[in-house]
mmCIF file of C-alpha atoms in Angstrom:
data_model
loop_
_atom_site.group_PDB
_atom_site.id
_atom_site.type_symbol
_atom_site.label_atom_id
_atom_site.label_comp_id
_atom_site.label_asym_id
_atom_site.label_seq_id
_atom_site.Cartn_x
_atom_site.Cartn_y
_atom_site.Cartn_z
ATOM 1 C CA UNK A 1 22.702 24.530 46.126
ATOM 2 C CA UNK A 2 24.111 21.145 45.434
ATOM 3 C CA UNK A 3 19.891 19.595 45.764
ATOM 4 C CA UNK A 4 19.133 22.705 43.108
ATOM 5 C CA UNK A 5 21.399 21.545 41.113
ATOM 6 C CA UNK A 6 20.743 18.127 40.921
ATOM 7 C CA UNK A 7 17.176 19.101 40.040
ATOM 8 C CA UNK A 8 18.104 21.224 37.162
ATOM 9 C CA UNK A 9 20.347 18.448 35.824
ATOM 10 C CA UNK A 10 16.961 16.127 36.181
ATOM 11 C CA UNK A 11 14.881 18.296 34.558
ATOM 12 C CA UNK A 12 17.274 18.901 31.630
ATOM 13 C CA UNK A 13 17.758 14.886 31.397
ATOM 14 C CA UNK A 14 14.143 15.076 31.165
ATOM 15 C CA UNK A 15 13.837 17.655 28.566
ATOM 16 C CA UNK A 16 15.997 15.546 26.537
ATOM 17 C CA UNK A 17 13.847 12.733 26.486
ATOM 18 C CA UNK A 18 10.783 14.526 25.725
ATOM 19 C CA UNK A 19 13.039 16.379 22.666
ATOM 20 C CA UNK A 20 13.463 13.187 20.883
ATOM 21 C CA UNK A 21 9.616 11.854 22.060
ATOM 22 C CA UNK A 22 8.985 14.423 19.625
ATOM 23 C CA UNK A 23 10.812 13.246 16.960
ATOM 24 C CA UNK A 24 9.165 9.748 17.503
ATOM 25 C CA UNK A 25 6.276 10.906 17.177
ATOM 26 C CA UNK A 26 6.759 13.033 14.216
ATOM 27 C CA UNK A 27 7.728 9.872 12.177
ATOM 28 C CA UNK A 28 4.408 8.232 13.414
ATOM 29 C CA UNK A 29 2.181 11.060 12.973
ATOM 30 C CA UNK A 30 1.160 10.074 9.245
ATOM 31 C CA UNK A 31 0.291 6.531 10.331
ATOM 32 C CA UNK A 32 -1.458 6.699 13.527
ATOM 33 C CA UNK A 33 -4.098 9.362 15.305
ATOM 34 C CA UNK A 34 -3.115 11.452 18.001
ATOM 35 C CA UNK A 35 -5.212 9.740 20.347
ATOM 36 C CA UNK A 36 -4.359 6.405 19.630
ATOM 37 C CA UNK A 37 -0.661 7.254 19.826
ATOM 38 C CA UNK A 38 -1.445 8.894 23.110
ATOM 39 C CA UNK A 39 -3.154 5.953 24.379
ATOM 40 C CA UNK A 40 -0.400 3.530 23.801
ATOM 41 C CA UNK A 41 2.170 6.266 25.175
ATOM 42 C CA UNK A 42 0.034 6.695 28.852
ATOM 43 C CA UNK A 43 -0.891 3.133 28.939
ATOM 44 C CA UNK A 44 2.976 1.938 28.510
ATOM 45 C CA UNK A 45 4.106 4.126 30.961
ATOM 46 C CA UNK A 46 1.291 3.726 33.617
ATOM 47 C CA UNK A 47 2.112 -0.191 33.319
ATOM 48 C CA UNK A 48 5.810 0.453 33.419
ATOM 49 C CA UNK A 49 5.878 2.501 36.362
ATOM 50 C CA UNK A 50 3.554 0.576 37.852
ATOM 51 C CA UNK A 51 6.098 -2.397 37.710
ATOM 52 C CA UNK A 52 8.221 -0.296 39.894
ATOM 53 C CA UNK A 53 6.416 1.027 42.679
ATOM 54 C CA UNK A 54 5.839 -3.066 42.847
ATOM 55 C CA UNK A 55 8.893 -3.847 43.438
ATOM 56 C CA UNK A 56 10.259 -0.921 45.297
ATOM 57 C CA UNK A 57 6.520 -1.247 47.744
ATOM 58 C CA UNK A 58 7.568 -5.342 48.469
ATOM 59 C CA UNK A 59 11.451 -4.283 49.105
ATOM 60 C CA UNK A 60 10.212 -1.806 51.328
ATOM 61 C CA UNK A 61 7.548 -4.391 53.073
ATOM 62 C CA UNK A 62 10.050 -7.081 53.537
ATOM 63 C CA UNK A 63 12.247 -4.212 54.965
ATOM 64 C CA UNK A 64 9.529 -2.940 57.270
ATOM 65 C CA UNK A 65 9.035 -6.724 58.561
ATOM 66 C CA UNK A 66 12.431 -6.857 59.116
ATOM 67 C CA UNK A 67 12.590 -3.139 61.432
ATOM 68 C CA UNK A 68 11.054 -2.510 64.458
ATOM 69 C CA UNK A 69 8.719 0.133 64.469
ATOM 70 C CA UNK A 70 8.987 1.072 60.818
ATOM 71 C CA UNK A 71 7.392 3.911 60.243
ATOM 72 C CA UNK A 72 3.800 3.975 58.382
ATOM 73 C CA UNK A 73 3.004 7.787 57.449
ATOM 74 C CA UNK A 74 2.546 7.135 54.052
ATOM 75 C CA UNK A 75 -0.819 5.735 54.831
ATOM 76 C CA UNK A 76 -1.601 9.098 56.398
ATOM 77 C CA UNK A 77 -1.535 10.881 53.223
ATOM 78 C CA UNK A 78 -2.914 8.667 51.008
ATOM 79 C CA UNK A 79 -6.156 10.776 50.352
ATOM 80 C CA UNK A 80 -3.651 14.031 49.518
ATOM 81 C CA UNK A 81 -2.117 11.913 47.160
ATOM 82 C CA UNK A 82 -5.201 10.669 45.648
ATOM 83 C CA UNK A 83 -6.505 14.158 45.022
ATOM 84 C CA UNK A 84 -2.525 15.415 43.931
ATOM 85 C CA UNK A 85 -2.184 12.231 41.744
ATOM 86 C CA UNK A 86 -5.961 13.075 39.788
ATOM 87 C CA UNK A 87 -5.258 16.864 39.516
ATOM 88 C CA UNK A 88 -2.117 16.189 38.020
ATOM 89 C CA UNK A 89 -3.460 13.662 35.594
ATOM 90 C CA UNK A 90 -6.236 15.968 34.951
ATOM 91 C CA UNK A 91 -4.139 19.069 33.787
ATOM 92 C CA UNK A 92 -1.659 16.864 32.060
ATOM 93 C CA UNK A 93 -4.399 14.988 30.414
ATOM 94 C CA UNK A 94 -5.555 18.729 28.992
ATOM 95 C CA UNK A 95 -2.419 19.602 28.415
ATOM 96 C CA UNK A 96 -1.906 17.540 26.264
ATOM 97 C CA UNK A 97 -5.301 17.058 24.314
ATOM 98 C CA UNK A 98 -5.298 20.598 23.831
ATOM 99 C CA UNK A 99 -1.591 20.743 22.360
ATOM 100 C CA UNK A 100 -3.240 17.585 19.958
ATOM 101 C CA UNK A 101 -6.247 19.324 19.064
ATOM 102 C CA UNK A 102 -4.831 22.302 18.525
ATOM 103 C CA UNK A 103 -1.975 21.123 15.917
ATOM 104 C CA UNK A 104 -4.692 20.021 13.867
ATOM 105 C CA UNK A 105 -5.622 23.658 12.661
ATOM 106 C CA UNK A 106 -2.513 24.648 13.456
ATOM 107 C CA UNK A 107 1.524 24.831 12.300
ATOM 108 C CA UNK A 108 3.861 22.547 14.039
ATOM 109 C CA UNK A 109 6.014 26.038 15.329
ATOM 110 C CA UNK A 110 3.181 28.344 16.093
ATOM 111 C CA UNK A 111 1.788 25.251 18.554
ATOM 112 C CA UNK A 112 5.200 24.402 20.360
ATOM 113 C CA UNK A 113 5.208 28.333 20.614
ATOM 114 C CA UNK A 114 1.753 28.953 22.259
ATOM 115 C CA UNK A 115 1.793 25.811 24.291
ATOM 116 C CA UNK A 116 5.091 26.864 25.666
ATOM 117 C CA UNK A 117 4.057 30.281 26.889
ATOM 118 C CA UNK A 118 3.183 27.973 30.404
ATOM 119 C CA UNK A 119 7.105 29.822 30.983
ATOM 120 C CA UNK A 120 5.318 33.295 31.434
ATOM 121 C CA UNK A 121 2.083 31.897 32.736
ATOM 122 C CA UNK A 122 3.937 29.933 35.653
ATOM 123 C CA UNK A 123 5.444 33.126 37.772
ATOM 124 C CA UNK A 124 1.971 35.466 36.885
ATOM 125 C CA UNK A 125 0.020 33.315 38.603
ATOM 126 C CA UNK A 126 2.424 33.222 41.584
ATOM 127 C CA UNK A 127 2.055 36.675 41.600
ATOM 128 C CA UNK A 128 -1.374 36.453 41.405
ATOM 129 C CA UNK A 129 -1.547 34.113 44.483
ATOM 130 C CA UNK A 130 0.720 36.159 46.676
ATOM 131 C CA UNK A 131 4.215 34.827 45.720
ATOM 132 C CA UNK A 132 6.728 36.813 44.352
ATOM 133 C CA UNK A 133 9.568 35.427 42.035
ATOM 134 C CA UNK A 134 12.878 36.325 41.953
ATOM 135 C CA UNK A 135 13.584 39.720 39.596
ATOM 136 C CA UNK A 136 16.443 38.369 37.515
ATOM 137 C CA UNK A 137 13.600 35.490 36.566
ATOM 138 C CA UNK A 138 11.433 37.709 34.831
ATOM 139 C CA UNK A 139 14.749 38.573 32.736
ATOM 140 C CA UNK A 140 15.386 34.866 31.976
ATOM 141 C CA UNK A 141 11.613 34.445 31.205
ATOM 142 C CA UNK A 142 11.663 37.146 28.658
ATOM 143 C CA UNK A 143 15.080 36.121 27.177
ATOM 144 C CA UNK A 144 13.027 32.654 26.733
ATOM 145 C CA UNK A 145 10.180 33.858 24.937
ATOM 146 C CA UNK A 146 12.651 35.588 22.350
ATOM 147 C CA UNK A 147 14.662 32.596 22.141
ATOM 148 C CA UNK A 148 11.110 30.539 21.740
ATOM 149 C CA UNK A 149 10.026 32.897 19.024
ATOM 150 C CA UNK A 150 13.505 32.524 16.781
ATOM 151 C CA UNK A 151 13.151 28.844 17.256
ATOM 152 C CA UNK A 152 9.924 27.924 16.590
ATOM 153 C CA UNK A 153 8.080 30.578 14.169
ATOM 154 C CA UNK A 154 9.010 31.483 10.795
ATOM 155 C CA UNK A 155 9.656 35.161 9.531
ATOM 156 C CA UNK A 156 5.744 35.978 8.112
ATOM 157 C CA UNK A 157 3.573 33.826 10.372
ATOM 158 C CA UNK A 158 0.798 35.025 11.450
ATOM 159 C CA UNK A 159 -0.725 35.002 14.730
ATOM 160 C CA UNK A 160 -4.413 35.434 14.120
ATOM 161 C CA UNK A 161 -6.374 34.518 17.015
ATOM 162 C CA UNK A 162 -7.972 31.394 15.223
ATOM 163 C CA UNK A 163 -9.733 28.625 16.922
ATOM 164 C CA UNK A 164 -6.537 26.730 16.841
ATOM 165 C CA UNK A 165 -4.475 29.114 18.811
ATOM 166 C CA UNK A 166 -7.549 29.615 21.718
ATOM 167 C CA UNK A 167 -7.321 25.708 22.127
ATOM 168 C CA UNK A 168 -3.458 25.983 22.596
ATOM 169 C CA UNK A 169 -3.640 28.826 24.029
ATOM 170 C CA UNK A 170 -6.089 27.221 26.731
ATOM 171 C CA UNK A 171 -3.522 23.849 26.904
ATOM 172 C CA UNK A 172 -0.414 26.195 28.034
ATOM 173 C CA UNK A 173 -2.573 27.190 31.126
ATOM 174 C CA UNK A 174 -3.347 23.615 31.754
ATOM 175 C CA UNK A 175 0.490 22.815 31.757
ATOM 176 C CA UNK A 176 1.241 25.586 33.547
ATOM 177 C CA UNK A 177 -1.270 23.987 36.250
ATOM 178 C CA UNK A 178 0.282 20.729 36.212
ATOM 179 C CA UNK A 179 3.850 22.140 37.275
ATOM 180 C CA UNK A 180 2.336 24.501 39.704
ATOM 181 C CA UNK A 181 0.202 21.538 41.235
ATOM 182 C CA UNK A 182 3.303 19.200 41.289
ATOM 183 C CA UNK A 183 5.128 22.018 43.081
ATOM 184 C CA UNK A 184 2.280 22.183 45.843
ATOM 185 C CA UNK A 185 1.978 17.532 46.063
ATOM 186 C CA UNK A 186 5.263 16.561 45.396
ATOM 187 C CA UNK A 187 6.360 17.765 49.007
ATOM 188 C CA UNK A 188 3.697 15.895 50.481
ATOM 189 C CA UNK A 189 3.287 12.938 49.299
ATOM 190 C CA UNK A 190 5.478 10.204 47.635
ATOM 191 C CA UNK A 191 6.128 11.628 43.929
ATOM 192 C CA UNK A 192 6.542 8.184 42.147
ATOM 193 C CA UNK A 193 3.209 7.121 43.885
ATOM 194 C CA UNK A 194 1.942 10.298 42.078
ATOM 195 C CA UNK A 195 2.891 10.233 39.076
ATOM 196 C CA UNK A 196 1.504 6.716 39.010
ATOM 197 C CA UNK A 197 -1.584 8.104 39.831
ATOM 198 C CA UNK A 198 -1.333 10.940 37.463
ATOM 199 C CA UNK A 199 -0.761 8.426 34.298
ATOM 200 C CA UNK A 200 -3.682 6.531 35.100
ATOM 201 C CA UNK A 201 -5.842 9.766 34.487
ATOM 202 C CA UNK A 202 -4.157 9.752 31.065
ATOM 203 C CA UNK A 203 -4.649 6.167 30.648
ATOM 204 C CA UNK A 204 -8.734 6.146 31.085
ATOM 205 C CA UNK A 205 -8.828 8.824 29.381
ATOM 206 C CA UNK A 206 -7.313 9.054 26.364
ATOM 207 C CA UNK A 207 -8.496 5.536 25.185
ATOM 208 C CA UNK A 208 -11.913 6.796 25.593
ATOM 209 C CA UNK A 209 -10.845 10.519 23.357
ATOM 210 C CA UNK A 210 -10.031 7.821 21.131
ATOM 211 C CA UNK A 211 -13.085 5.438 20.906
ATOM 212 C CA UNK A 212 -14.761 8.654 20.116
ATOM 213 C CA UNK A 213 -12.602 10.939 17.736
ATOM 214 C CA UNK A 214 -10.330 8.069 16.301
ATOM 215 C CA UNK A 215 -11.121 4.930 14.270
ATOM 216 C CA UNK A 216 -7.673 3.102 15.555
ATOM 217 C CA UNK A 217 -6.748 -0.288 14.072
ATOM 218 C CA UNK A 218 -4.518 -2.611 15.505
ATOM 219 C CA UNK A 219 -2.514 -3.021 12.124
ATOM 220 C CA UNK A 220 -1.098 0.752 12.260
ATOM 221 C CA UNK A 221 -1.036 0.513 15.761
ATOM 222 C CA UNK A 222 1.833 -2.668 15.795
ATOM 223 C CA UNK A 223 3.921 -0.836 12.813
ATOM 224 C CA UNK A 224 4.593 2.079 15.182
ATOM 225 C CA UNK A 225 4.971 0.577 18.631
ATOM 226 C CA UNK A 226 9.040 1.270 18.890
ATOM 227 C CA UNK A 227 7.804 4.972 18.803
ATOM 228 C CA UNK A 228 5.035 4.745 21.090
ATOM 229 C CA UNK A 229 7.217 2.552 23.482
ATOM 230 C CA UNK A 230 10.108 5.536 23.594
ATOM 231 C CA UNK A 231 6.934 8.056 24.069
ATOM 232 C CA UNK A 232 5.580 5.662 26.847
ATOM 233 C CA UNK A 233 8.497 4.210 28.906
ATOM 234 C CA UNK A 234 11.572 6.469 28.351
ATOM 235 C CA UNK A 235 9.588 10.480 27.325
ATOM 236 C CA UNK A 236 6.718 9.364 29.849
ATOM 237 C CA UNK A 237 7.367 7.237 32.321
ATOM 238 C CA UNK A 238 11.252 8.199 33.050
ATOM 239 C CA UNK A 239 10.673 11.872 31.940
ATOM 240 C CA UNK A 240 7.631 12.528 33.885
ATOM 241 C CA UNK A 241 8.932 10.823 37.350
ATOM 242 C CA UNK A 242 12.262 12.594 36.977
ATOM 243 C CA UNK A 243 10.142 15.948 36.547
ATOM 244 C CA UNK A 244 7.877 15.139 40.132
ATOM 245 C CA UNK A 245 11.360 14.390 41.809
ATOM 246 C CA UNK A 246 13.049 16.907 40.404
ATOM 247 C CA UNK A 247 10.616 20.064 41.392
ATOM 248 C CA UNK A 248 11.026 18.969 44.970
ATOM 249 C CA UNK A 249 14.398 20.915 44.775
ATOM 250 C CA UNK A 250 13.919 23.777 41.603
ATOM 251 C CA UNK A 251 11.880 27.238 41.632
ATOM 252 C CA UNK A 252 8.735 26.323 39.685
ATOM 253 C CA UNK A 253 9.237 29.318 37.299
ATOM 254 C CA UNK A 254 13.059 27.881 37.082
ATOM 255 C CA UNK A 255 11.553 24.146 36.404
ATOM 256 C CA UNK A 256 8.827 25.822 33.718
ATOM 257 C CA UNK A 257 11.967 27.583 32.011
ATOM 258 C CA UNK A 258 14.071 24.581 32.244
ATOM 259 C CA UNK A 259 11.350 22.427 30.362
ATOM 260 C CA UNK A 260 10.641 24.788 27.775
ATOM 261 C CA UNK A 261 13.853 23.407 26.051
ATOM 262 C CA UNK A 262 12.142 20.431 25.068
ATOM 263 C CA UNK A 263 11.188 22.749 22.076
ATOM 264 C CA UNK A 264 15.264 23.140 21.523
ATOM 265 C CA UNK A 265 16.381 19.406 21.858
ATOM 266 C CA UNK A 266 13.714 18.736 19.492
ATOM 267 C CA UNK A 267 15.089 20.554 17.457
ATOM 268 C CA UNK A 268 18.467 19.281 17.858
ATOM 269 C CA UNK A 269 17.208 15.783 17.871
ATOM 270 C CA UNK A 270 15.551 15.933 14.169
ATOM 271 C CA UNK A 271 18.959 17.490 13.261
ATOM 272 C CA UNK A 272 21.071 14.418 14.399
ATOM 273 C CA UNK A 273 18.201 11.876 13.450
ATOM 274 C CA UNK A 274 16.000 13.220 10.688
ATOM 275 C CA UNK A 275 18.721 15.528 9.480
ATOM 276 C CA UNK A 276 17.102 18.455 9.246
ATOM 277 C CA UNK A 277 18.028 21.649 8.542
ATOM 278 C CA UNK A 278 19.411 24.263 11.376
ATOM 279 C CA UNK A 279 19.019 27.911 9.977
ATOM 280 C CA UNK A 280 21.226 30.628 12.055
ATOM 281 C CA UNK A 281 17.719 31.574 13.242
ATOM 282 C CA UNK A 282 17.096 28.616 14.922
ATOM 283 C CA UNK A 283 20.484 28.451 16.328
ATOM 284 C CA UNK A 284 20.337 31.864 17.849
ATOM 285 C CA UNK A 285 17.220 31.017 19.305
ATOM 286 C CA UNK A 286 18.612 27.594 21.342
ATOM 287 C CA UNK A 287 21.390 29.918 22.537
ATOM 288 C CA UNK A 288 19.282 32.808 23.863
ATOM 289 C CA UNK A 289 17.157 29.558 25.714
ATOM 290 C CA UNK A 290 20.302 28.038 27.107
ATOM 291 C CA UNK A 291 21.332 31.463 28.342
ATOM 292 C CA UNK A 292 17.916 32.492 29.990
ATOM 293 C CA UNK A 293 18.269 29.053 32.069
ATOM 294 C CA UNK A 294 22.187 29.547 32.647
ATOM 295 C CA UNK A 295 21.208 33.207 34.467
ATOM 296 C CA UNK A 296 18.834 31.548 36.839
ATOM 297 C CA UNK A 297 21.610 29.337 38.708
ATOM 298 C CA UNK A 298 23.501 32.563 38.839
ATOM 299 C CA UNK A 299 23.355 34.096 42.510
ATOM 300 C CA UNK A 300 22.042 37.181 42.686
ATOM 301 C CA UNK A 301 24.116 39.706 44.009
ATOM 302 C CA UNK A 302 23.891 39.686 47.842
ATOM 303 C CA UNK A 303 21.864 36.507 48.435
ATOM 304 C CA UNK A 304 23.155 33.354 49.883
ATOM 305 C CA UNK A 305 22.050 30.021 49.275
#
């Protein structure tokens, strides 16, 4: 219990980090392009992480020379974590195109709702693929997509299945891949390794979405770096590591759920810093979330950790 635990307070930490990345990124949206902003986020982290797995590899060389017969099994999987590290990247990096492409056609609440149904998507296909999650999850999952709804879409809204929504629609599976396919590496291979691995997917290819779709200048790229520098070393490069190490201990329909609240401290965070507006709506929704992850670390009745 006490590793579970620790994971669920990682993943919330991380949560929190990509709450207020959104927030950041709201205040640059106006100035620079989706790509570009995603460029500078993946590249910043990729570089920052990379800085250290340097110096945690040459601690751990000079600490090898120093032992005899230090162990050298990470070599032995370094073509698993090749292939984990590039599947990762790849569903991340749609993931996340999707989620940018979509928003385009799309409102700001109907996309965090759609790309957030990766909560439901997670435990169907573990069902699908022969595992079956807990019962009391399916309760939490559903108390989620209420709390989801209040939070993120307006009385009204329609959900006509537009080109927008398929494309979103389409990036929530992709997500939903990425924290099924970090459940399935991160046991086997080193997770900061790949992660590493997985932001240098993002970091090829977004600059190249952006060649293409975007017409960045360097200008409005400089007047919004403090944002892109939260997105890239804190939301990305802190968030994203702590979510690899943190799945080694958490249910991945309990990690999906647990993540889903980026949605909620976004919504807190452009309270305290944008100071926006909180309707009773909203508020009820956060608290049905909260609840929904709060049952999951309750034991169910008869089962021992």
């Amino acid at each position: 219990m006490g590793k579970e635990i620790r994971g669920v307070l990682l993943l919330l930490l991380t949560t929190m980090l990509w709450g207020c990345s959104f927030v950041a990124q709201r205040q640059s949206v106006d100035t620079v392009d989706a790509f570009t902003f995603n460029t500078g986020r993946m590249v910043s982290a990729f570089l920052t992480l990379l800085i250290v797995v340097l110096i945690r590899q040459a601690y751990i060389k000079r600490t090898c020379s120093e032992l005899a017969g230090c162990s050298q099994n990470a070599a032995s999987s370094r073509r698993t974590l090749i292939i984990g590290g590039l599947l990762c990247g790849l569903a991340l990096f749609g993931g996340v195109a999707c989620m940018q492409l979509g928003i385009m056609t799309t409102s700001a609440g109907k996309t965090g709702f759609i790309t957030a149904l990766y909560i439901i998507e997670v435990p169907l296909f573990y069902v699908v693929i022969g595992h079956k999650p807990r019962k009391v999850l399916w309760l939490c999952v559903a108390l989620a997509i209420v709390g989801l709804w209040l939070l993120a879409v307006q009385p009204g809204t329609s959900f006509a299945l537009q080109k927008g929504e398929v494309i979103l629609l389409i990036g929530s599976v992709f997500f939903a891949l990425q924290i099924m396919l970090i459940d399935h590496f991160v046991s086997k291979t080193d997770p900061l390794l790949l992660t590493l691995i997985e932001f240098a997917v993002g970091a090829v290819l977004f600059p190249i979405c952006m060649f293409i779709f975007e017409e960045p200048t360097w200008s409005a790229f400089i007047s919004e770096i403090i944002p892109i520098l939260y997105a890239g070393v804190l939301s990305s490069a802190a968030g994203f590591t702590l979510q690899t190490i943190a799945q080694k201990d958490v249910d991945p329909t309990v990690a999906s759920l647990i993540m889903s609240l980026e949605g909620v401290f976004a919504v807190i965070g452009a309270w305290i810093i944008l100071r926006e507006h909180m309707a009773a709506r909203e508020l009820l929704g956060c608290a049905l979330m909260f609840a929904a992850i709060i049952i999951t670390q309750l034991p169910e009745s008869g089962h021992q950790q």
